[in-house]
XYZ file of C-alpha atoms in Angstrom:
715
model
C -20.236 -58.910 67.186
C -19.146 -55.593 65.642
C -15.591 -56.118 66.830
C -15.517 -59.422 64.942
C -17.013 -57.790 61.870
C -14.386 -55.063 62.004
C -11.538 -57.580 62.222
C -12.993 -59.615 59.316
C -13.260 -56.551 57.066
C -9.817 -55.174 57.931
C -8.151 -58.536 57.236
C -9.876 -59.048 53.864
C -10.471 -55.570 52.402
C -9.903 -56.530 48.756
C -12.369 -59.417 48.975
C -14.990 -57.094 50.469
C -14.494 -54.495 47.728
C -14.598 -57.166 44.993
C -17.813 -58.635 46.433
C -19.481 -55.205 46.331
C -18.391 -54.536 42.751
C -19.660 -57.945 41.569
C -22.954 -57.600 43.462
C -23.513 -54.078 42.107
C -22.794 -55.200 38.543
C -25.193 -58.143 38.823
C -28.030 -56.068 40.297
C -27.645 -53.189 37.839
C -27.503 -55.456 34.780
C -30.434 -57.675 35.766
C -32.822 -55.173 37.397
C -35.772 -53.699 35.444
C -36.281 -49.975 34.984
C -37.589 -48.042 37.983
C -41.192 -47.028 37.265
C -43.383 -44.319 38.709
C -47.032 -43.353 38.782
C -48.672 -39.963 38.299
C -52.278 -41.201 38.412
C -53.751 -39.854 41.657
C -56.603 -42.359 41.572
C -54.175 -45.284 41.660
C -53.030 -44.089 45.089
C -56.371 -44.900 46.753
C -58.017 -48.177 47.829
C -61.050 -49.359 45.872
C -63.630 -48.574 48.561
C -63.315 -44.775 48.210
C -66.195 -43.141 46.328
C -64.013 -41.495 43.679
C -62.574 -44.904 42.743
C -66.039 -46.495 42.618
C -67.155 -43.631 40.357
C -64.168 -44.261 38.078
C -65.202 -47.930 37.868
C -68.701 -46.874 36.769
C -67.210 -44.640 34.082
C -65.018 -47.483 32.790
C -67.917 -49.944 32.728
C -70.730 -47.754 31.389
C -68.951 -45.030 29.387
C -65.730 -46.634 28.099
C -65.644 -44.364 25.037
C -66.295 -41.176 26.976
C -63.866 -38.589 25.685
C -61.310 -37.427 28.176
C -60.437 -33.719 28.276
C -56.680 -33.933 27.814
C -56.069 -30.283 27.017
C -57.910 -27.018 26.397
C -56.938 -24.362 23.850
C -57.795 -20.925 25.220
C -58.410 -18.203 22.597
C -58.721 -14.463 23.190
C -58.216 -11.306 21.168
C -54.636 -10.022 21.073
C -55.874 -6.538 22.010
C -57.857 -7.891 24.998
C -61.193 -6.836 23.502
C -64.400 -8.800 23.047
C -64.495 -11.612 20.507
C -66.375 -10.948 17.268
C -68.214 -13.340 14.965
C -65.155 -13.309 12.694
C -62.957 -14.282 15.642
C -65.235 -17.218 16.469
C -65.071 -18.307 12.838
C -61.268 -18.285 13.090
C -61.464 -20.423 16.244
C -63.603 -22.972 14.398
C -61.242 -22.998 11.397
C -58.103 -23.381 13.550
C -59.731 -26.226 15.515
C -60.641 -28.078 12.320
C -57.153 -27.597 10.884
C -55.520 -28.930 14.054
C -57.792 -31.979 14.083
C -57.043 -32.596 10.403
C -53.334 -32.920 11.183
C -54.073 -36.318 12.811
C -51.700 -35.762 15.713
C -51.283 -39.028 17.665
C -53.417 -39.159 20.857
C -55.611 -36.253 19.661
C -59.069 -37.777 19.141
C -60.854 -34.501 18.445
C -60.470 -30.729 18.689
C -63.948 -29.386 19.413
C -64.587 -25.615 19.491
C -66.792 -24.469 22.345
C -69.076 -21.523 22.916
C -67.844 -17.998 23.540
C -67.800 -17.021 27.220
C -70.762 -14.941 28.439
C -68.547 -11.836 28.683
C -67.205 -12.415 25.110
C -63.574 -12.356 26.314
C -62.628 -16.025 25.907
C -63.419 -18.994 23.694
C -62.074 -22.516 24.070
C -61.519 -25.650 22.042
C -61.508 -28.941 23.906
C -58.786 -31.431 22.910
C -60.121 -34.931 23.528
C -57.541 -37.591 24.377
C -57.833 -41.214 25.550
C -57.649 -42.002 29.260
C -54.089 -42.608 30.469
C -53.531 -46.301 31.228
C -49.722 -46.373 31.385
C -48.202 -43.709 33.669
C -44.871 -44.110 31.840
C -46.453 -43.121 28.517
C -45.620 -39.528 27.572
C -47.474 -39.619 24.220
C -50.078 -37.073 25.360
C -47.357 -34.670 26.450
C -45.773 -35.088 23.002
C -49.192 -34.362 21.467
C -49.454 -31.085 23.384
C -45.972 -30.157 22.226
C -47.049 -30.779 18.606
C -50.268 -28.815 19.128
C -48.368 -25.832 20.503
C -45.986 -25.930 17.557
C -48.809 -26.177 14.987
C -50.986 -23.579 16.699
C -48.629 -20.629 16.176
C -48.695 -20.553 12.335
C -52.472 -21.135 12.384
C -52.966 -17.845 14.250
C -51.074 -15.735 11.732
C -53.344 -13.301 9.944
C -55.932 -13.364 12.747
C -56.581 -11.053 15.686
C -56.294 -13.979 18.107
C -53.749 -15.176 20.629
C -53.974 -18.631 22.230
C -52.353 -20.973 24.743
C -52.889 -24.571 25.792
C -53.668 -25.682 29.335
C -55.297 -28.739 30.927
C -53.893 -31.897 32.495
C -51.688 -33.017 29.575
C -50.298 -29.495 29.099
C -49.511 -29.141 32.790
C -47.898 -32.589 32.761
C -45.644 -31.467 29.884
C -44.607 -28.284 31.683
C -44.094 -30.208 34.915
C -41.951 -32.800 33.128
C -39.695 -30.072 31.754
C -39.347 -28.583 35.241
C -38.701 -32.007 36.832
C -35.926 -32.856 34.364
C -34.153 -29.651 35.318
C -34.822 -30.396 38.976
C -33.253 -33.864 38.759
C -30.039 -32.492 37.252
C -29.809 -29.639 39.767
C -30.479 -31.895 42.757
C -27.946 -34.517 41.651
C -25.175 -32.029 40.876
C -25.994 -29.816 43.861
C -25.902 -32.753 46.282
C -22.474 -33.896 45.122
C -21.013 -30.365 45.115
C -22.279 -29.622 48.628
C -20.906 -32.891 50.031
C -17.474 -32.338 48.448
C -17.208 -28.708 49.556
C -18.346 -29.324 53.147
C -16.088 -32.352 53.593
C -13.136 -30.347 52.267
C -13.865 -27.645 54.825
C -14.283 -30.129 57.696
C -11.381 -32.514 57.013
C -9.237 -30.506 54.550
C -8.662 -33.755 52.673
C -9.613 -34.287 49.009
C -9.638 -38.060 49.541
C -12.316 -37.864 52.249
C -14.223 -35.292 50.190
C -14.418 -37.688 47.237
C -14.887 -40.875 49.293
C -18.699 -40.604 49.729
C -19.185 -39.578 46.089
C -17.259 -42.597 44.796
C -18.633 -45.188 47.232
C -22.240 -43.984 47.221
C -21.984 -43.529 43.455
C -21.378 -47.295 43.356
C -24.223 -48.311 45.644
C -26.762 -45.754 44.325
C -27.548 -47.583 41.056
C -27.447 -50.826 43.032
C -30.095 -49.554 45.438
C -32.158 -48.242 42.525
C -31.951 -51.661 40.867
C -33.064 -53.448 44.035
C -35.999 -51.037 44.389
C -36.988 -51.608 40.752
C -36.850 -55.368 41.326
C -39.034 -54.976 44.425
C -41.452 -52.857 42.378
C -41.797 -55.651 39.855
C -42.034 -58.413 42.455
C -44.532 -56.672 44.760
C -46.325 -54.411 42.255
C -45.023 -51.236 43.906
C -45.414 -47.870 42.151
C -43.000 -45.146 43.193
C -43.995 -41.502 42.978
C -42.359 -39.372 40.264
C -40.291 -37.549 42.928
C -38.754 -40.745 44.314
C -35.610 -40.483 42.162
C -34.663 -37.025 43.473
C -35.542 -38.069 47.025
C -33.622 -41.337 46.638
C -30.493 -39.467 45.525
C -30.665 -37.182 48.536
C -31.328 -40.041 50.977
C -28.467 -42.186 49.677
C -25.886 -39.404 49.641
C -27.141 -37.745 52.811
C -27.533 -40.833 55.014
C -24.500 -42.537 53.459
C -22.293 -39.527 54.172
C -23.611 -39.469 57.743
C -22.551 -43.067 58.344
C -19.143 -42.448 56.755
C -18.669 -39.441 59.036
C -19.682 -41.398 62.136
C -17.012 -43.960 61.275
C -14.256 -41.499 60.272
C -14.615 -39.312 63.365
C -14.334 -42.359 65.650
C -11.436 -43.684 63.551
C -9.615 -40.372 63.934
C -10.272 -40.364 67.684
C -8.797 -43.874 68.007
C -5.687 -42.809 66.047
C -5.236 -39.804 68.343
C -5.425 -42.146 71.335
C -2.487 -44.185 69.981
C -4.131 -46.996 68.019
C -2.455 -48.242 64.825
C -4.499 -47.678 61.611
C -5.919 -51.200 61.329
C -6.603 -51.485 65.053
C -8.177 -48.037 64.971
C -10.591 -49.121 62.237
C -11.551 -52.259 64.186
C -12.160 -50.064 67.224
C -14.219 -47.593 65.162
C -16.469 -50.345 63.761
C -16.866 -51.849 67.240
C -17.797 -48.525 68.873
C -19.902 -46.998 66.112
C -21.338 -50.189 64.587
C -24.071 -50.577 67.182
C -25.049 -46.911 66.945
C -25.092 -46.939 63.125
C -27.097 -50.177 63.017
C -29.607 -48.904 65.558
C -29.870 -45.568 63.765
C -30.404 -47.273 60.397
C -32.914 -49.597 62.036
C -34.885 -46.577 63.265
C -34.904 -45.081 59.772
C -35.867 -48.401 58.157
C -38.785 -49.129 60.497
C -40.014 -45.545 60.144
C -40.016 -45.862 56.369
C -41.484 -49.361 56.563
C -44.367 -47.948 58.618
C -45.522 -46.263 55.413
C -46.742 -49.672 54.211
C -49.694 -49.043 56.548
C -50.643 -45.930 54.563
C -53.876 -45.789 52.585
C -52.075 -44.102 49.692
C -50.371 -46.363 47.178
C -47.703 -43.735 46.548
C -46.597 -43.684 50.206
C -46.907 -47.466 50.528
C -44.387 -47.773 47.703
C -42.142 -44.910 48.814
C -41.624 -46.361 52.299
C -40.176 -49.768 51.324
C -38.155 -48.166 48.510
C -36.388 -45.778 50.871
C -36.014 -48.542 53.474
C -34.171 -50.674 50.893
C -31.881 -47.741 50.085
C -31.030 -47.187 53.771
C -30.396 -50.917 54.317
C -27.940 -51.025 51.402
C -26.260 -47.887 52.766
C -25.943 -49.506 56.204
C -24.268 -52.611 54.750
C -21.842 -50.395 52.857
C -21.125 -48.352 55.982
C -20.229 -51.459 57.995
C -18.220 -53.270 55.297
C -17.279 -51.334 52.149
C -16.281 -48.074 53.866
C -14.084 -49.757 56.549
C -12.466 -51.915 53.843
C -11.505 -48.912 51.703
C -10.335 -46.786 54.660
C -8.294 -49.662 56.114
C -6.413 -49.892 52.791
C -5.720 -46.161 52.763
C -4.787 -45.945 56.444
C -3.783 -42.464 57.610
C -3.392 -41.405 53.945
C -7.166 -40.929 53.932
C -6.556 -37.631 55.803
C -3.870 -36.380 53.362
C -2.563 -33.691 53.187
C -3.985 -32.498 56.524
C -2.067 -33.296 59.731
C -4.853 -32.207 62.082
C -5.919 -35.840 62.610
C -2.823 -36.361 64.804
C -3.980 -34.161 67.676
C -7.254 -32.976 69.160
C -7.804 -29.211 68.976
C -8.231 -27.476 72.320
C -10.798 -24.898 73.308
C -13.262 -25.676 70.520
C -16.827 -24.432 70.512
C -18.074 -27.949 71.218
C -15.820 -28.201 74.273
C -17.157 -24.882 75.580
C -20.752 -25.930 74.873
C -20.182 -29.235 76.681
C -18.702 -27.415 79.663
C -21.700 -25.084 79.835
C -24.214 -27.956 79.597
C -22.330 -29.829 82.332
C -22.583 -26.780 84.631
C -26.168 -25.690 83.841
C -28.125 -28.577 82.294
C -31.491 -27.263 83.538
C -31.018 -23.902 81.801
C -30.020 -25.507 78.484
C -32.869 -28.034 78.623
C -35.413 -25.267 79.282
C -34.072 -22.881 76.627
C -33.954 -25.562 73.906
C -37.453 -26.799 74.808
C -38.875 -23.254 74.729
C -37.204 -22.559 71.374
C -38.718 -25.657 69.760
C -42.048 -25.094 71.513
C -42.311 -21.515 70.222
C -41.726 -22.619 66.629
C -44.271 -25.410 67.105
C -47.008 -22.782 67.546
C -46.592 -21.936 63.867
C -47.892 -25.407 62.996
C -51.368 -24.306 64.116
C -51.680 -22.414 60.831
C -50.820 -25.419 58.651
C -53.040 -25.965 55.585
C -52.847 -28.844 53.109
C -52.497 -28.000 49.426
C -53.495 -30.463 46.700
C -52.828 -28.232 43.695
C -49.299 -29.557 43.246
C -49.073 -28.715 39.546
C -50.703 -25.297 39.736
C -48.812 -24.166 42.821
C -45.441 -25.637 41.890
C -45.175 -24.663 38.228
C -43.647 -21.274 37.413
C -46.387 -18.773 36.584
C -44.825 -17.994 33.206
C -45.333 -21.561 31.907
C -47.844 -21.658 29.039
C -50.277 -23.941 30.855
C -50.430 -21.517 33.783
C -50.805 -18.412 31.588
C -53.579 -20.073 29.563
C -55.343 -21.134 32.762
C -55.341 -17.555 34.020
C -56.770 -16.382 30.678
C -59.443 -19.094 30.765
C -60.696 -17.834 34.116
C -61.421 -14.415 32.561
C -64.558 -15.876 30.988
C -65.275 -19.371 32.346
C -65.463 -21.099 35.742
C -62.032 -22.211 36.899
C -63.160 -25.843 36.984
C -63.622 -25.950 33.203
C -60.214 -27.570 32.724
C -61.105 -30.627 34.810
C -64.847 -31.210 35.413
C -66.235 -33.288 38.260
C -68.492 -36.170 37.217
C -71.651 -37.350 38.949
C -73.025 -40.783 37.997
C -76.652 -41.668 38.732
C -77.266 -45.430 38.484
C -80.512 -47.383 38.715
C -80.341 -49.995 41.465
C -83.181 -52.116 40.039
C -81.470 -52.640 36.626
C -84.209 -50.719 34.828
C -83.698 -47.601 32.698
C -83.753 -44.189 34.359
C -86.893 -42.099 33.622
C -86.100 -38.900 31.712
C -88.024 -36.825 34.219
C -85.804 -38.096 37.043
C -82.535 -37.403 35.220
C -83.659 -33.898 34.258
C -84.821 -33.071 37.804
C -81.582 -34.415 39.275
C -79.574 -32.158 36.956
C -81.508 -29.157 38.244
C -80.746 -30.103 41.859
C -77.016 -30.404 41.111
C -77.029 -27.056 39.300
C -78.341 -25.306 42.425
C -75.402 -26.426 44.601
C -73.299 -23.503 45.798
C -69.870 -23.628 44.140
C -71.146 -25.327 40.969
C -70.761 -23.225 37.830
C -72.431 -25.422 35.218
C -73.977 -28.910 34.840
C -74.255 -30.415 31.367
C -77.234 -32.406 30.142
C -77.024 -36.048 31.244
C -75.440 -38.623 28.983
C -77.059 -42.069 29.225
C -75.313 -45.428 29.094
C -76.333 -47.849 26.279
C -78.834 -49.622 28.555
C -80.205 -46.346 29.934
C -79.530 -47.437 33.538
C -76.763 -44.911 34.252
C -76.592 -41.161 33.637
C -73.344 -39.168 33.564
C -73.338 -35.462 34.503
C -70.321 -33.232 33.833
C -70.184 -30.695 36.659
C -67.979 -27.626 36.172
C -66.988 -26.119 39.519
C -66.645 -22.380 40.054
C -63.160 -22.765 41.556
C -59.916 -24.428 40.355
C -60.254 -28.232 40.689
C -57.514 -28.611 43.323
C -58.328 -25.509 45.381
C -59.609 -25.551 48.956
C -62.932 -24.068 47.822
C -63.426 -26.763 45.160
C -62.676 -29.502 47.704
C -65.151 -27.930 50.139
C -67.799 -27.801 47.404
C -67.458 -31.521 46.645
C -67.057 -32.681 50.238
C -69.575 -30.487 52.068
C -72.254 -29.788 49.451
C -72.122 -31.646 46.129
C -71.659 -35.146 47.535
C -74.215 -34.839 50.371
C -76.842 -33.313 48.061
C -76.184 -35.866 45.291
C -76.601 -38.713 47.799
C -79.677 -37.255 49.515
C -81.493 -36.097 46.367
C -80.862 -39.207 44.295
C -84.337 -40.479 43.278
C -85.691 -43.629 44.923
C -84.226 -46.743 43.353
C -81.006 -45.007 42.296
C -77.495 -44.430 43.657
C -75.310 -41.367 43.034
C -71.497 -41.368 42.978
C -69.276 -38.295 42.653
C -65.936 -38.743 40.905
C -63.247 -36.825 39.052
C -59.970 -35.253 40.121
C -61.456 -33.002 42.820
C -63.311 -35.957 44.329
C -60.058 -37.938 44.296
C -58.357 -35.134 46.244
C -61.190 -35.121 48.782
C -60.682 -38.851 49.319
C -56.888 -38.475 49.480
C -57.350 -35.847 52.195
C -59.495 -38.298 54.148
C -56.914 -41.049 53.641
C -54.057 -38.790 54.808
C -55.962 -37.908 58.001
C -56.381 -41.642 58.601
C -52.672 -42.217 57.981
C -51.732 -39.587 60.579
C -53.554 -41.609 63.219
C -51.969 -44.913 62.170
C -48.528 -44.388 60.613
C -47.265 -41.812 63.115
C -47.928 -43.882 66.280
C -46.653 -47.125 64.715
C -43.412 -45.487 63.551
C -42.905 -43.836 66.951
C -43.562 -47.098 68.806
C -41.162 -49.047 66.585
C -38.408 -46.463 67.096
C -39.001 -46.514 70.859
C -38.599 -50.296 70.855
C -35.266 -49.962 69.041
C -34.129 -47.303 71.512
C -35.219 -49.462 74.442
C -33.278 -52.474 73.141
C -30.189 -50.401 72.415
C -30.126 -48.590 75.757
C -31.726 -51.351 77.900
C -33.904 -48.625 79.357
C -37.604 -47.858 79.651
C -37.050 -44.209 80.596
C -34.652 -42.831 77.985
C -36.811 -43.723 74.944
C -39.643 -41.540 76.265
C -37.718 -38.296 76.580
C -35.737 -39.016 73.406
C -39.017 -39.304 71.497
C -40.271 -36.170 73.277
C -37.297 -34.282 71.874
C -37.995 -35.655 68.401
C -41.682 -34.691 68.673
C -40.674 -31.140 69.602
C -38.288 -31.110 66.650
C -41.057 -32.220 64.299
C -43.453 -29.579 65.610
C -40.807 -26.864 65.305
C -40.043 -27.914 61.733
C -43.690 -27.958 60.639
C -44.261 -24.626 62.359
C -41.260 -22.931 60.735
C -42.206 -24.300 57.294
C -45.824 -23.128 57.674
C -44.719 -19.658 58.728
C -42.200 -19.304 55.899
C -44.287 -20.567 52.987
C -47.834 -19.700 54.068
C -47.348 -16.444 55.966
C -44.186 -14.958 54.437
C -44.471 -16.642 51.026
C -48.279 -16.319 50.807
C -48.678 -19.822 49.365
C -52.131 -21.458 49.704
C -50.731 -24.283 51.828
C -48.090 -26.980 52.108
C -47.941 -30.115 49.990
C -50.519 -32.463 51.495
C -47.982 -35.283 51.981
C -45.341 -33.068 53.576
C -46.213 -33.733 57.254
C -45.955 -37.506 56.679
C -42.619 -37.251 54.859
C -41.336 -34.672 57.337
C -42.371 -36.770 60.314
C -40.595 -39.835 59.039
C -37.409 -38.037 58.032
C -37.138 -35.769 61.058
C -38.151 -38.501 63.487
C -36.035 -41.233 61.903
C -32.952 -39.213 60.976
C -33.243 -37.054 64.083
C -33.202 -40.256 66.109
C -29.880 -41.088 64.379
C -28.222 -38.158 66.113
C -29.954 -38.842 69.405
C -28.722 -42.437 69.265
C -25.143 -41.350 68.561
C -25.223 -38.852 71.428
C -26.891 -41.078 73.984
C -24.576 -43.984 73.085
C -21.622 -41.716 73.839
C -23.300 -40.567 77.053
C -23.606 -44.195 78.139
C -19.988 -44.873 77.180
C -18.714 -41.925 79.224
C -20.870 -42.970 82.177
C -19.418 -46.475 81.978
C -15.961 -44.898 82.095
C -16.816 -43.688 85.608
C -18.026 -40.153 84.980
C -21.001 -38.633 86.760
C -24.131 -37.580 84.800
C -23.076 -33.933 84.368
C -19.474 -34.774 83.512
C -20.608 -37.510 81.065
C -22.920 -35.049 79.298
C -20.172 -32.459 78.881
C -17.656 -35.002 77.601
C -20.184 -36.558 75.206
C -20.939 -33.151 73.672
C -17.218 -32.411 73.397
C -16.446 -35.619 71.509
C -19.703 -36.307 69.619
C -20.555 -32.679 68.897
C -18.185 -32.358 65.911
C -19.503 -35.619 64.432
C -23.175 -34.718 64.830
C -22.637 -31.107 63.772
C -20.731 -32.055 60.619
C -23.197 -34.814 59.722
C -26.145 -32.491 60.331
C -24.745 -29.692 58.168
C -23.966 -32.074 55.303
C -27.310 -33.891 55.466
C -29.188 -30.583 55.719
C -27.178 -29.305 52.769
C -28.107 -32.307 50.639
C -31.808 -31.890 51.408
C -31.511 -28.154 50.717
C -30.517 -28.949 47.112
C -34.187 -29.759 46.506
C -34.791 -26.015 46.749
C -32.692 -25.491 43.603
C -35.395 -27.076 41.451
C -37.454 -23.886 41.118
C -40.498 -25.917 42.139
C -42.447 -24.816 45.219
C -43.348 -28.407 46.138
C -39.705 -29.525 46.157
C -38.721 -26.213 47.785
C -41.094 -26.905 50.664
C -39.706 -30.408 51.025
C -36.097 -29.203 50.790
C -36.518 -26.447 53.385
C -38.534 -28.502 55.861
C -36.195 -31.501 55.793
C -32.983 -29.449 55.948
C -34.356 -27.254 58.754
C -35.595 -30.340 60.608
C -32.173 -31.989 60.353
C -30.454 -28.863 61.698
C -32.907 -28.753 64.616
C -32.308 -32.472 65.213
C -28.532 -32.093 65.179
C -27.887 -28.771 66.912
C -30.857 -28.461 69.288
C -32.249 -31.931 69.996
C -29.143 -34.132 70.008
C -26.483 -31.610 70.986
C -28.357 -29.682 73.694
C -31.755 -31.018 74.781
C -30.835 -34.728 75.006
C -27.529 -34.421 76.940
C -28.931 -31.689 79.212
C -32.025 -33.733 80.084
C -29.960 -36.909 80.554
C -27.671 -35.026 82.946
C -30.707 -33.822 84.939
C -32.347 -37.254 85.133
C -29.051 -38.929 86.027
C -28.919 -42.640 86.816
C -32.727 -42.957 86.528
C -32.447 -42.376 82.778
C -31.138 -45.945 82.407
C -33.806 -47.645 84.547
C -34.387 -50.570 84.915
C -31.006 -51.459 83.399
C -27.567 -50.407 84.499
C -26.297 -49.087 81.206
C -24.426 -46.231 82.854
C -22.513 -48.346 85.375
C -18.803 -48.877 84.895
C -17.914 -52.233 83.384
C -15.881 -54.544 85.560
C -14.329 -56.402 82.646
C -11.351 -55.011 80.817
C -12.348 -52.210 78.468
C -10.267 -52.228 75.308
C -11.229 -48.700 74.330
C -8.429 -46.138 74.059
C -8.060 -43.978 77.129
C -10.137 -40.824 77.101
C -8.451 -37.709 78.464
C -10.012 -36.484 81.687
C -12.637 -33.845 81.134
C -12.243 -30.557 82.916
C -14.967 -27.945 82.448
C -13.534 -24.595 81.441
C -13.978 -21.866 84.044
């Protein structure tokens, strides 16, 4: 099949290239804009309590003012606020409201803090209904600009924090991140390919070809979003860039290394490309299939963000696979050996390389290498025991010098940290009658006594009197571990248990949403992980015609995942003293490390099978496979790890965690799992690794592959 595809592409390269250009132009011109969602509540199914509470708020309190931002005032000298200072706060608030800034419904001055150090003004804004709408961020920008001249002549200093202010600061950081990631990815690919091949043509090849298919993949994802109501997370664009360039460069490398090997064995350029597609096509397709099914497994997630991210990335990988099997061979077949210009190293295989020495050592002592690599990954895995999930993505990822973060720190000098984003408790009559005042007052007192609650406002009744809304200010930051514990372990249970007879209590708000997301993520771990692993094992079983090999290949990937999570936890939580890792990171890490790590395992084990079919014994086949596939896997791993590492340039701890974990995981997958553990274990297991098939037995029919030089382990 792949031999026929290779011949078709090589004979009609211009038609293939033209078809890609036309298809890309049609998709890009007709596709809608890629959208994203930043509303955490939209990630969850309707049955979660925080979503049901939001429905009550929409139905019973549609005009309830939303706290979009908070202006935090304090004296410039750090002293206690005076009556004159409070009068200035009131005047400034009125002046700002009088400016009629769009999206600003009211600027309401609050009380001075009990310690007289801080006073706030609440900026009421409408609830966000369109995640693409940045009007509230623009309003904060206007407020910040107008606030400075208002403070002249006073003894006050002020800053603006709250959800809209943090969104503005995060947007500024993300824009910088997108530019850095895009430029950094391209620069790293070009530099590393120049070092590996010493050819400017090969260095630019992935940038040009993937630059063509990248907007095409984005257009297809946007079309799928519109057709299936998908909502990609705001980080999908940066992640999509890295996936396309990283995975695409991998597939180009797989093809070019095999093409170069065929040329060294005496094949003509066109015949060498046909041979390369035939030999690598199955491995690339199986590897892409593993990545696609792993990403597709995210459709089983409870979180809307992950359900949308999975298919989006699967589409990108599928487009990259098609390009790797058709567009790349077409372009390279036109260039022929000029693709390696000006280097002449493609004409002969270097002797005595590090990969040859490593292969020789694995062939001699497979048990030692298998044990050492397993112990190395196992030791790092112990670090995963200290993993903690962090939901405060804005607070922990934004630079501390951003105005929203500085103002938040100042706010906490005088008020509970939860002031910026209160939790809401809704008490609803189940018999459709109005709630007695005595009940609502008593219920407020019970909520106020909950440990971790700083303040509970007087209840606000719905027009029919059947529902009461309580604003609960927590003592800790809304996304902190302590705030989540307060809602999960104390506030919710007490609200449910102490709700008067004939009523029902629901706890909502951002902290409650995070509690439910945490529950949903735990559920996803037990569903998505096993399904993805099972699907990948099926692909491995079909590729290798074996029931044994998939088990130890997945064991190696599991060790790689554990080592990656452990190293990331140690670096960011222990060394970096961060409160935890992004709550979605284990899911993303699992899918990338498992799926992309399986790519390298597939390439290595396919070569192991090929060498075994050539008549080599298990040890000899392992050494030869490492010698020939090592450079391919090593180069692909370094480049893919480098592209993921560009996420660390963003200056954002969330993207830094993702960048480090994925790049480290890819390096483990390439240099430990695929290059050492897999060939060493396959050599130890021997013929039984291919049971019940006979994938390692020499073919009786004529093998059209170029002759492979006999392998002789170095002394």
